[in-house]
PDB file of C-alpha atoms and ligand atoms in Angstrom:
ATOM      1  CA  MET Q 804      33.899 -31.052 -45.748  1.00  0.00           C
ATOM      2  CA  ALA Q 805      35.602 -30.589 -49.127  1.00  0.00           C
ATOM      3  CA  SER Q 806      33.111 -27.890 -50.675  1.00  0.00           C
ATOM      4  CA  HIS Q 807      35.502 -26.990 -53.434  1.00  0.00           C
ATOM      5  CA  ILE Q 808      35.561 -28.998 -56.568  1.00  0.00           C
ATOM      6  CA  ASN Q 809      37.932 -29.028 -59.421  1.00  0.00           C
ATOM      7  CA  SER Q 810      36.696 -27.659 -63.034  1.00  0.00           C
ATOM      8  CA  HIS Q 811      37.730 -30.420 -65.141  1.00  0.00           C
ATOM      9  CA  PRO Q 812      35.242 -32.284 -67.122  1.00  0.00           C
ATOM     10  CA  ARG Q 813      33.757 -35.476 -65.585  1.00  0.00           C
ATOM     11  CA  TYR Q 814      32.577 -38.291 -67.853  1.00  0.00           C
ATOM     12  CA  THR Q 815      30.230 -41.250 -67.823  1.00  0.00           C
ATOM     13  CA  LYS Q 816      29.727 -43.991 -70.785  1.00  0.00           C
ATOM     14  CA  ARG Q 817      28.533 -41.540 -72.927  1.00  0.00           C
ATOM     15  CA  LEU Q 818      28.395 -37.915 -71.667  1.00  0.00           C
ATOM     16  CA  MET Q 819      30.772 -35.239 -70.510  1.00  0.00           C
ATOM     17  CA  LEU Q 820      29.787 -32.878 -67.660  1.00  0.00           C
ATOM     18  CA  ARG Q 821      31.889 -29.554 -67.478  1.00  0.00           C
ATOM     19  CA  PRO Q 822      31.153 -26.329 -66.113  1.00  0.00           C
ATOM     20  CA  PHE Q 823      29.666 -23.594 -68.193  1.00  0.00           C
ATOM     21  CA  ARG Q 824      31.872 -21.189 -70.145  1.00  0.00           C
ATOM     22  CA  ARG Q 825      30.567 -17.530 -71.392  1.00  0.00           C
ATOM     23  CA  ARG Q 826      30.602 -18.840 -75.265  1.00  0.00           C
ATOM     24  CA  ASP Q 827      27.895 -21.648 -73.875  1.00  0.00           C
ATOM     25  CA  VAL Q 828      25.058 -19.407 -74.312  1.00  0.00           C
ATOM     26  CA  ALA Q 829      23.921 -19.840 -77.600  1.00  0.00           C
ATOM     27  CA  ALA Q 830      23.989 -23.601 -77.420  1.00  0.00           C
ATOM     28  CA  LEU Q 831      22.157 -23.440 -74.072  1.00  0.00           C
ATOM     29  CA  HIS Q 832      19.386 -20.804 -75.643  1.00  0.00           C
ATOM     30  CA  GLU Q 833      18.936 -23.372 -78.593  1.00  0.00           C
ATOM     31  CA  ALA Q 834      18.471 -26.229 -76.452  1.00  0.00           C
ATOM     32  CA  ILE Q 835      15.840 -24.401 -74.057  1.00  0.00           C
ATOM     33  CA  GLY Q 836      14.097 -23.234 -77.189  1.00  0.00           C
ATOM     34  CA  ILE Q 837      13.217 -26.168 -78.779  1.00  0.00           C
ATOM     35  CA  SER Q 838      12.356 -27.667 -75.117  1.00  0.00           C
ATOM     36  CA  LEU Q 839       9.898 -24.815 -73.839  1.00  0.00           C
ATOM     37  CA  GLU Q 840       6.891 -26.887 -73.931  1.00  0.00           C
ATOM     38  CA  ASP Q 841       8.231 -29.500 -71.783  1.00  0.00           C
ATOM     39  CA  LEU Q 842      10.523 -27.399 -69.041  1.00  0.00           C
ATOM     40  CA  SER Q 843       7.423 -24.962 -68.542  1.00  0.00           C
ATOM     41  CA  PRO Q 844       5.225 -27.007 -66.437  1.00  0.00           C
ATOM     42  CA  TRP Q 845       7.839 -27.467 -64.021  1.00  0.00           C
ATOM     43  CA  LEU Q 846      10.704 -24.711 -63.952  1.00  0.00           C
ATOM     44  CA  PRO Q 847       9.680 -21.492 -62.696  1.00  0.00           C
ATOM     45  CA  TRP Q 848      12.636 -19.684 -64.895  1.00  0.00           C
ATOM     46  CA  VAL Q 849      10.960 -20.823 -68.345  1.00  0.00           C
ATOM     47  CA  GLU Q 850       8.054 -18.013 -67.782  1.00  0.00           C
ATOM     48  CA  ASP Q 851       9.002 -15.405 -70.069  1.00  0.00           C
ATOM     49  CA  TYR Q 852      11.939 -17.174 -71.199  1.00  0.00           C
ATOM     50  CA  ASP Q 853      14.418 -15.087 -73.674  1.00  0.00           C
ATOM     51  CA  ARG Q 854      17.885 -15.367 -74.524  1.00  0.00           C
ATOM     52  CA  GLY Q 855      18.953 -12.904 -71.587  1.00  0.00           C
ATOM     53  CA  VAL Q 856      17.864 -15.582 -69.444  1.00  0.00           C
ATOM     54  CA  SER Q 857      20.450 -18.110 -70.703  1.00  0.00           C
ATOM     55  CA  GLN Q 858      22.668 -15.187 -70.562  1.00  0.00           C
ATOM     56  CA  ARG Q 859      22.193 -14.332 -66.713  1.00  0.00           C
ATOM     57  CA  PHE Q 860      22.504 -17.914 -66.074  1.00  0.00           C
ATOM     58  CA  VAL Q 861      25.771 -18.599 -67.455  1.00  0.00           C
ATOM     59  CA  ARG Q 862      27.156 -15.537 -65.774  1.00  0.00           C
ATOM     60  CA  GLU Q 863      25.791 -16.605 -62.570  1.00  0.00           C
ATOM     61  CA  SER Q 864      26.850 -19.901 -62.922  1.00  0.00           C
ATOM     62  CA  VAL Q 865      30.558 -18.859 -63.421  1.00  0.00           C
ATOM     63  CA  GLY Q 866      30.211 -16.819 -60.430  1.00  0.00           C
ATOM     64  CA  ALA Q 867      28.445 -19.392 -58.205  1.00  0.00           C
ATOM     65  CA  TRP Q 868      31.261 -21.894 -59.275  1.00  0.00           C
ATOM     66  CA  ALA Q 869      33.798 -19.308 -58.299  1.00  0.00           C
ATOM     67  CA  ASP Q 870      32.485 -18.698 -55.006  1.00  0.00           C
ATOM     68  CA  ARG Q 871      31.657 -22.300 -54.298  1.00  0.00           C
ATOM     69  CA  ARG Q 872      27.857 -21.900 -53.952  1.00  0.00           C
ATOM     70  CA  ALA Q 873      26.713 -24.150 -57.037  1.00  0.00           C
ATOM     71  CA  TYR Q 874      28.068 -26.520 -59.503  1.00  0.00           C
ATOM     72  CA  ASP Q 875      26.196 -26.205 -62.757  1.00  0.00           C
ATOM     73  CA  PHE Q 876      26.911 -28.785 -65.486  1.00  0.00           C
ATOM     74  CA  THR Q 877      26.461 -28.531 -69.309  1.00  0.00           C
ATOM     75  CA  VAL Q 878      25.944 -32.415 -70.184  1.00  0.00           C
ATOM     76  CA  ARG Q 879      27.257 -33.214 -73.753  1.00  0.00           C
ATOM     77  CA  PRO Q 880      27.519 -36.288 -75.666  1.00  0.00           C
ATOM     78  CA  ILE Q 881      31.337 -37.600 -75.889  1.00  0.00           C
ATOM     79  CA  ASP Q 882      30.955 -38.018 -79.616  1.00  0.00           C
ATOM     80  CA  GLU Q 883      29.455 -34.418 -80.154  1.00  0.00           C
ATOM     81  CA  LEU Q 884      31.059 -32.338 -77.820  1.00  0.00           C
ATOM     82  CA  ASP Q 885      29.477 -28.885 -79.215  1.00  0.00           C
ATOM     83  CA  ARG Q 886      25.641 -30.293 -78.513  1.00  0.00           C
ATOM     84  CA  HIS Q 887      24.293 -28.935 -75.180  1.00  0.00           C
ATOM     85  CA  LEU Q 888      22.014 -32.150 -73.880  1.00  0.00           C
ATOM     86  CA  GLY Q 889      20.396 -30.196 -70.872  1.00  0.00           C
ATOM     87  CA  ASN Q 890      21.952 -29.281 -67.547  1.00  0.00           C
ATOM     88  CA  VAL Q 891      22.759 -30.953 -64.113  1.00  0.00           C
ATOM     89  CA  SER Q 892      23.339 -29.223 -61.116  1.00  0.00           C
ATOM     90  CA  ILE Q 893      24.477 -30.124 -57.373  1.00  0.00           C
ATOM     91  CA  TRP Q 894      24.753 -27.384 -54.594  1.00  0.00           C
ATOM     92  CA  SER Q 895      25.140 -27.343 -51.098  1.00  0.00           C
ATOM     93  CA  THR Q 896      22.361 -26.579 -48.936  1.00  0.00           C
ATOM     94  CA  SER Q 897      23.699 -26.910 -45.237  1.00  0.00           C
ATOM     95  CA  HIS Q 898      27.482 -26.883 -44.639  1.00  0.00           C
ATOM     96  CA  GLN Q 899      26.974 -27.900 -41.066  1.00  0.00           C
ATOM     97  CA  ASN Q 900      25.164 -30.949 -41.934  1.00  0.00           C
ATOM     98  CA  ALA Q 901      26.994 -31.790 -45.202  1.00  0.00           C
ATOM     99  CA  ILE Q 902      23.590 -31.966 -47.392  1.00  0.00           C
ATOM    100  CA  GLY Q 903      23.183 -31.211 -50.970  1.00  0.00           C
ATOM    101  CA  GLU Q 904      20.796 -30.871 -53.320  1.00  0.00           C
ATOM    102  CA  VAL Q 905      20.815 -31.902 -57.404  1.00  0.00           C
ATOM    103  CA  GLY Q 906      18.691 -30.746 -60.240  1.00  0.00           C
ATOM    104  CA  TYR Q 907      18.444 -31.440 -63.669  1.00  0.00           C
ATOM    105  CA  TRP Q 908      16.796 -30.778 -67.469  1.00  0.00           C
ATOM    106  CA  ILE Q 909      17.476 -32.393 -70.711  1.00  0.00           C
ATOM    107  CA  ARG Q 910      16.254 -31.196 -74.090  1.00  0.00           C
ATOM    108  CA  SER Q 911      13.221 -32.444 -75.475  1.00  0.00           C
ATOM    109  CA  ASP Q 912      14.583 -34.096 -78.714  1.00  0.00           C
ATOM    110  CA  GLU Q 913      17.177 -36.148 -76.688  1.00  0.00           C
ATOM    111  CA  THR Q 914      14.744 -37.431 -74.015  1.00  0.00           C
ATOM    112  CA  GLY Q 915      14.071 -41.249 -73.371  1.00  0.00           C
ATOM    113  CA  LYS Q 916      17.828 -42.321 -73.755  1.00  0.00           C
ATOM    114  CA  GLY Q 917      18.553 -42.342 -70.203  1.00  0.00           C
ATOM    115  CA  TYR Q 918      20.704 -39.427 -70.305  1.00  0.00           C
ATOM    116  CA  ALA Q 919      19.145 -37.925 -67.162  1.00  0.00           C
ATOM    117  CA  THR Q 920      19.863 -40.787 -65.403  1.00  0.00           C
ATOM    118  CA  GLU Q 921      23.386 -40.955 -66.654  1.00  0.00           C
ATOM    119  CA  ALA Q 922      24.063 -37.352 -65.876  1.00  0.00           C
ATOM    120  CA  THR Q 923      22.305 -37.036 -62.367  1.00  0.00           C
ATOM    121  CA  THR Q 924      23.990 -40.314 -61.053  1.00  0.00           C
ATOM    122  CA  ARG Q 925      27.424 -38.760 -62.170  1.00  0.00           C
ATOM    123  CA  ALA Q 926      26.683 -35.456 -60.024  1.00  0.00           C
ATOM    124  CA  VAL Q 927      25.148 -37.482 -57.118  1.00  0.00           C
ATOM    125  CA  GLN Q 928      28.995 -38.977 -57.037  1.00  0.00           C
ATOM    126  CA  ILE Q 929      30.475 -35.822 -57.604  1.00  0.00           C
ATOM    127  CA  GLY Q 930      28.240 -34.841 -54.470  1.00  0.00           C
ATOM    128  CA  PHE Q 931      29.504 -37.648 -52.365  1.00  0.00           C
ATOM    129  CA  GLU Q 932      32.994 -38.375 -53.213  1.00  0.00           C
ATOM    130  CA  GLU Q 933      33.954 -34.677 -54.030  1.00  0.00           C
ATOM    131  CA  MET Q 934      32.030 -32.625 -51.866  1.00  0.00           C
ATOM    132  CA  GLY Q 935      32.019 -34.950 -49.193  1.00  0.00           C
ATOM    133  CA  LEU Q 936      28.357 -34.530 -48.867  1.00  0.00           C
ATOM    134  CA  HIS Q 937      26.577 -36.813 -45.974  1.00  0.00           C
ATOM    135  CA  LYS Q 938      22.797 -36.662 -47.864  1.00  0.00           C
ATOM    136  CA  VAL Q 939      21.697 -35.574 -51.305  1.00  0.00           C
ATOM    137  CA  GLN Q 940      18.075 -34.481 -51.807  1.00  0.00           C
ATOM    138  CA  LEU Q 941      16.238 -33.936 -55.061  1.00  0.00           C
ATOM    139  CA  ARG Q 942      13.028 -32.152 -55.302  1.00  0.00           C
ATOM    140  CA  ILE Q 943      10.228 -33.309 -57.733  1.00  0.00           C
ATOM    141  CA  ALA Q 944       7.054 -31.471 -58.369  1.00  0.00           C
ATOM    142  CA  LEU Q 945       4.046 -33.996 -57.791  1.00  0.00           C
ATOM    143  CA  GLY Q 946       2.741 -35.195 -61.402  1.00  0.00           C
ATOM    144  CA  ASN Q 947       6.272 -35.198 -62.886  1.00  0.00           C
ATOM    145  CA  THR Q 948       6.331 -39.015 -63.243  1.00  0.00           C
ATOM    146  CA  ARG Q 949       9.159 -39.074 -65.502  1.00  0.00           C
ATOM    147  CA  SER Q 950      11.476 -37.623 -63.099  1.00  0.00           C
ATOM    148  CA  GLU Q 951      10.205 -39.711 -60.507  1.00  0.00           C
ATOM    149  CA  ARG Q 952      11.623 -42.596 -62.357  1.00  0.00           C
ATOM    150  CA  ILE Q 953      14.900 -40.896 -62.978  1.00  0.00           C
ATOM    151  CA  ALA Q 954      15.042 -40.712 -58.793  1.00  0.00           C
ATOM    152  CA  ARG Q 955      14.214 -44.404 -58.357  1.00  0.00           C
ATOM    153  CA  ALA Q 956      16.542 -45.378 -61.234  1.00  0.00           C
ATOM    154  CA  VAL Q 957      19.537 -43.413 -59.790  1.00  0.00           C
ATOM    155  CA  GLY Q 958      18.830 -45.015 -56.113  1.00  0.00           C
ATOM    156  CA  PHE Q 959      16.763 -41.963 -54.279  1.00  0.00           C
ATOM    157  CA  ALA Q 960      14.359 -42.726 -51.632  1.00  0.00           C
ATOM    158  CA  HIS Q 961      11.266 -41.221 -51.244  1.00  0.00           C
ATOM    159  CA  GLU Q 962      10.825 -38.779 -47.832  1.00  0.00           C
ATOM    160  CA  GLY Q 963       7.542 -36.661 -48.295  1.00  0.00           C
ATOM    161  CA  VAL Q 964       5.826 -34.162 -49.765  1.00  0.00           C
ATOM    162  CA  LEU Q 965       6.167 -30.374 -49.261  1.00  0.00           C
ATOM    163  CA  ARG Q 966       2.834 -28.447 -50.124  1.00  0.00           C
ATOM    164  CA  ASP Q 967       2.689 -25.473 -52.421  1.00  0.00           C
ATOM    165  CA  GLU Q 968       6.478 -25.300 -52.685  1.00  0.00           C
ATOM    166  CA  VAL Q 969       6.987 -23.704 -55.865  1.00  0.00           C
ATOM    167  CA  LYS Q 970       4.928 -21.302 -58.160  1.00  0.00           C
ATOM    168  CA  VAL Q 971       4.903 -21.845 -61.571  1.00  0.00           C
ATOM    169  CA  GLY Q 972       3.308 -19.555 -63.781  1.00  0.00           C
ATOM    170  CA  ASN Q 973      -0.129 -19.108 -61.784  1.00  0.00           C
ATOM    171  CA  ARG Q 974       0.277 -22.664 -60.278  1.00  0.00           C
ATOM    172  CA  TRP Q 975       1.446 -23.738 -56.904  1.00  0.00           C
ATOM    173  CA  LEU Q 976       2.972 -27.093 -57.104  1.00  0.00           C
ATOM    174  CA  ASP Q 977       3.472 -29.493 -54.291  1.00  0.00           C
ATOM    175  CA  HIS Q 978       7.066 -31.020 -54.373  1.00  0.00           C
ATOM    176  CA  SER Q 979       8.007 -34.473 -53.120  1.00  0.00           C
ATOM    177  CA  VAL Q 980      11.561 -34.519 -51.534  1.00  0.00           C
ATOM    178  CA  TRP Q 981      13.792 -37.621 -52.122  1.00  0.00           C
ATOM    179  CA  SER Q 982      17.162 -38.401 -50.911  1.00  0.00           C
ATOM    180  CA  MET Q 983      20.344 -40.652 -50.610  1.00  0.00           C
ATOM    181  CA  LEU Q 984      22.449 -40.999 -47.931  1.00  0.00           C
ATOM    182  CA  GLU Q 985      26.294 -41.620 -48.204  1.00  0.00           C
ATOM    183  CA  SER Q 986      25.943 -45.250 -46.918  1.00  0.00           C
ATOM    184  CA  GLU Q 987      23.297 -45.754 -49.842  1.00  0.00           C
ATOM    185  CA  TRP Q 988      25.622 -44.375 -52.352  1.00  0.00           C
ATOM    186  CA  TRP Q 989      28.302 -46.785 -52.260  1.00  0.00           C
ATOM    187  CA  GLU Q 990      25.959 -49.639 -53.246  1.00  0.00           C
ATOM    188  CA  ALA Q 991      24.175 -47.622 -55.847  1.00  0.00           C
ATOM    189  CA  ARG Q 992      27.531 -46.963 -57.451  1.00  0.00           C
ATOM    190  CA  ASP Q 993      28.285 -50.424 -57.546  1.00  0.00           C
ATOM    191  CA  ARG Q 994      24.932 -51.071 -59.223  1.00  0.00           C
ATOM    192  CA  HIS Q 995      25.444 -48.231 -61.599  1.00  0.00           C
ATOM    193  CA  ARG Q 996      28.837 -49.483 -62.475  1.00  0.00           C
ATOM    194  CA  ALA Q 997      27.669 -53.053 -62.910  1.00  0.00           C
ATOM    195  CA  GLU Q 998      25.277 -51.538 -65.390  1.00  0.00           C
ATOM    196  CA  GLY Q 999      27.522 -49.269 -67.126  1.00  0.00           C
ATOM    197  CA  THR Q1000      25.707 -45.936 -66.360  1.00  0.00           C
ATOM    198  CA  ILE Q1001      29.011 -44.569 -64.780  1.00  0.00           C
ATOM    199  CA  VAL Q1002      32.222 -45.630 -65.772  1.00  0.00           C
TER     200      VAL Q1002
HETATM  201  C1  COA R1408      12.528 -35.531 -66.919  1.00  0.00           C
HETATM  202  C2  COA R1408      13.528 -35.445 -68.032  1.00  0.00           C
HETATM  203  C3  COA R1408      14.782 -34.661 -67.085  1.00  0.00           C
HETATM  204  C4  COA R1408      13.727 -36.831 -68.519  1.00  0.00           C
HETATM  205  O1  COA R1408      15.011 -36.890 -68.984  1.00  0.00           O
HETATM  206  P1  COA R1408      15.404 -37.942 -69.890  1.00  0.00           P
HETATM  207  O2  COA R1408      16.693 -37.856 -70.427  1.00  0.00           O
HETATM  208  O3  COA R1408      14.212 -38.350 -70.898  1.00  0.00           O
HETATM  209  O4  COA R1408      15.364 -39.230 -68.599  1.00  0.00           O
HETATM  210  P2  COA R1408      15.852 -40.593 -69.040  1.00  0.00           P
HETATM  211  O5  COA R1408      15.923 -41.223 -70.456  1.00  0.00           O
HETATM  212  O6  COA R1408      16.973 -41.112 -68.015  1.00  0.00           O
HETATM  213  O7  COA R1408      14.253 -41.358 -68.480  1.00  0.00           O
HETATM  214  C5  COA R1408      13.851 -41.435 -67.334  1.00  0.00           C
HETATM  215  C6  COA R1408      12.631 -42.348 -67.105  1.00  0.00           C
HETATM  216  O8  COA R1408      11.537 -41.449 -68.121  1.00  0.00           O
HETATM  217  C7  COA R1408      10.756 -42.523 -69.152  1.00  0.00           C
HETATM  218  N1  COA R1408      10.551 -41.464 -70.191  1.00  0.00           N
HETATM  219  C8  COA R1408      11.501 -41.067 -71.034  1.00  0.00           C
HETATM  220  N2  COA R1408      10.477 -40.605 -71.705  1.00  0.00           N
HETATM  221  C9  COA R1408       9.061 -40.389 -71.507  1.00  0.00           C
HETATM  222  C10 COA R1408       8.072 -39.811 -71.693  1.00  0.00           C
HETATM  223  N3  COA R1408       7.970 -39.455 -72.881  1.00  0.00           N
HETATM  224  N4  COA R1408       6.976 -40.251 -70.854  1.00  0.00           N
HETATM  225  C11 COA R1408       6.823 -41.212 -69.958  1.00  0.00           C
HETATM  226  N5  COA R1408       8.289 -41.921 -69.396  1.00  0.00           N
HETATM  227  C12 COA R1408       9.356 -41.480 -70.115  1.00  0.00           C
HETATM  228  C13 COA R1408      12.128 -43.517 -69.210  1.00  0.00           C
HETATM  229  O9  COA R1408      11.644 -44.569 -69.836  1.00  0.00           O
HETATM  230  C14 COA R1408      12.968 -43.526 -67.827  1.00  0.00           C
HETATM  231  O10 COA R1408      12.020 -44.638 -67.541  1.00  0.00           O
HETATM  232  P3  COA R1408      12.415 -46.097 -66.745  1.00  0.00           P
HETATM  233  O11 COA R1408      12.959 -46.078 -65.717  1.00  0.00           O
HETATM  234  O12 COA R1408      11.213 -46.785 -67.270  1.00  0.00           O
HETATM  235  O13 COA R1408      13.588 -46.076 -67.955  1.00  0.00           O
HETATM  236  C15 COA R1408      13.385 -34.726 -69.093  1.00  0.00           C
HETATM  237  O14 COA R1408      12.023 -35.209 -69.742  1.00  0.00           O
HETATM  238  C16 COA R1408      12.954 -33.113 -68.780  1.00  0.00           C
HETATM  239  O15 COA R1408      14.036 -32.441 -68.638  1.00  0.00           O
HETATM  240  N6  COA R1408      11.822 -32.454 -68.319  1.00  0.00           N
HETATM  241  C17 COA R1408      11.395 -31.469 -67.962  1.00  0.00           C
HETATM  242  C18 COA R1408      12.382 -30.594 -66.799  1.00  0.00           C
HETATM  243  C19 COA R1408      12.149 -31.509 -65.625  1.00  0.00           C
HETATM  244  O16 COA R1408      10.841 -32.155 -65.419  1.00  0.00           O
HETATM  245  N7  COA R1408      13.273 -31.731 -65.075  1.00  0.00           N
HETATM  246  C20 COA R1408      13.316 -32.439 -63.643  1.00  0.00           C
HETATM  247  C21 COA R1408      12.521 -31.845 -62.418  1.00  0.00           C
HETATM  248  S1  COA R1408      12.689 -32.453 -60.706  1.00  0.00           S
END
């Protein structure tokens, strides 16, 4: 399995996905700052958020990429490359079984435009076509119906529910597990190309 991927930008119809650089901290911090209310119910790292969290994230992301542990992308509009729209990440969870996982968020003032669906579809494509994965998983906290719609739109199938999987603040959240197999990706890819989600 080819687990190392190149650091060139990837494109969709409207978006560019590229690895983080040290100087992205300010743009990341700004995007998280205006999105705290929407991010905090679902993402554990948002509790007690400050700029240091973004600094550590970018530092860790650069290291993880170099060590082939995880691939985080800053998502930018092609026509406004300085604007950080959100993150999408893909990482391997089992080299032996060629399984990976995807995760994402989009800044609050840019939601409802299909960006998460578009960026996540591109990340899944990287998983299957560049990392050589057999299966890509996605975990969604129960109750995050917006995210469930993204899972369906990208082409994931629902697998089951993991109880008390993540603690966010003082709440334990059940997570539903979704997945796509490589054999399912090719059909999804043709549909996404026809719909113009990916190029
Ligand atoms: C969930 C999130 C990623 C959605 O991003 P987005 O760019 O708006 O997603 P999309 O535009 O691709 O839309 C996905 C679906 O949600 C719907 N949607 C958008 N805004 C909505 C809203 N305010 N309420 C309900 N549904 C909404 C869209 O219409 C679309 O549904 P559709 O299938 O009917 O078209 C974003 O709100 C977010 O980052 N939330 C907080 C973090 C998070 O939950 N991350 C995911 C963890 S698994």
